[in-house]
Coordinates of C-alpha atoms in Angstrom, one line a residue:
M1 CA -7.1 143.1 39.3
A2 CA -3.1 143.8 38.9
W3 CA -3.7 146.3 36.0
R4 CA -5.9 148.2 38.2
R5 CA -3.3 148.4 41.0
T6 CA -0.6 149.2 38.5
T7 CA -2.9 152.0 37.1
L8 CA -3.2 153.4 40.8
S9 CA 0.0 153.1 41.4
C10 CA 0.9 155.1 38.2
T11 CA -1.8 157.8 39.1
V12 CA -0.1 158.3 42.5
V13 CA 3.3 158.7 40.7
A14 CA 2.0 161.5 38.2
V15 CA -0.2 163.3 40.9
L16 CA 2.9 163.2 43.4
A17 CA 5.1 164.4 40.7
A18 CA 2.6 167.6 39.9
R19 CA 2.5 168.1 43.8
Q20 CA 6.2 168.0 43.8
A21 CA 6.6 170.5 40.5
I22 CA 4.0 172.8 42.1
H23 CA 5.2 172.7 45.7
G24 CA 8.5 174.2 45.6
G25 CA 7.8 177.1 43.5
A26 CA 6.9 176.2 39.6
T27 CA 10.0 176.1 37.3
A28 CA 10.1 175.3 33.6
A29 CA 11.8 171.8 34.4
G30 CA 9.5 170.7 37.3
L31 CA 6.5 171.6 35.1
A32 CA 7.7 169.9 31.9
G33 CA 8.6 166.5 34.1
A34 CA 5.0 166.9 35.5
A35 CA 3.4 167.4 32.2
L36 CA 5.4 164.4 30.5
S37 CA 4.2 162.3 33.5
A38 CA 0.7 163.3 32.9
L39 CA 1.1 162.4 29.5
V40 CA 2.6 159.2 30.0
W41 CA 0.2 158.1 32.8
L42 CA -2.4 159.0 29.9
A43 CA -0.8 156.5 28.0
F44 CA -0.4 153.6 30.4
L45 CA -4.1 154.2 31.1
V46 CA -5.2 153.3 27.5
V47 CA -3.1 150.4 27.5
A48 CA -4.2 149.0 31.0
H49 CA -7.9 149.8 30.0
R50 CA -7.3 147.9 26.7
R51 CA -6.0 144.8 28.6
T52 CA -8.7 145.0 31.3
L53 CA -11.4 144.8 28.5
A54 CA -9.5 142.0 26.7
L55 CA -9.3 139.9 30.0
A56 CA -13.0 140.3 30.2
A57 CA -13.3 137.7 27.4
A58 CA -14.7 134.5 28.3
V59 CA -10.8 133.1 27.1
P60 CA -8.5 136.1 27.2
G61 CA -5.5 136.2 24.6
P62 CA -1.9 136.6 25.6
L63 CA -0.9 140.4 26.0
P64 CA 0.6 141.4 22.7
S65 CA 4.1 142.4 22.6
R66 CA 3.3 145.9 21.8
A67 CA 1.2 146.4 24.8
A68 CA 3.8 145.0 26.8
I69 CA 6.4 147.1 25.6
A70 CA 4.0 150.1 25.9
A71 CA 3.5 149.2 29.3
A72 CA 7.3 148.8 30.6
G73 CA 7.9 152.0 28.7
C74 CA 5.6 154.0 30.3
T75 CA 6.6 152.5 33.9
I76 CA 10.1 153.5 33.1
L77 CA 9.2 156.7 31.7
L78 CA 7.1 157.7 34.7
A79 CA 10.4 156.7 36.9
L80 CA 12.7 158.9 35.0
F81 CA 9.8 161.8 35.1
A82 CA 9.7 161.6 38.7
V83 CA 13.3 161.7 39.4
G84 CA 13.5 164.6 36.9
V85 CA 10.9 166.5 38.9
L86 CA 12.8 165.9 42.4
A87 CA 16.2 166.8 40.7

């Protein structure tokens, strides 16, 4: 359930970044930040979906370190792109 909540919060960040980029007049930097936010959101969506499927098993294994690094990296990049869109 936590993966779904985190995916939902990442979705909100990506949508708000796109809205902010378009709202005040579309600039190249704003559009680039929104596009990068969307790409990072898609990457996080893949990681979360794979983990959700793994947790559906009778005995789920631990989160691979590669997936944990990818999820943390996506979260950090989303935050950085959101700040970039606001600037």
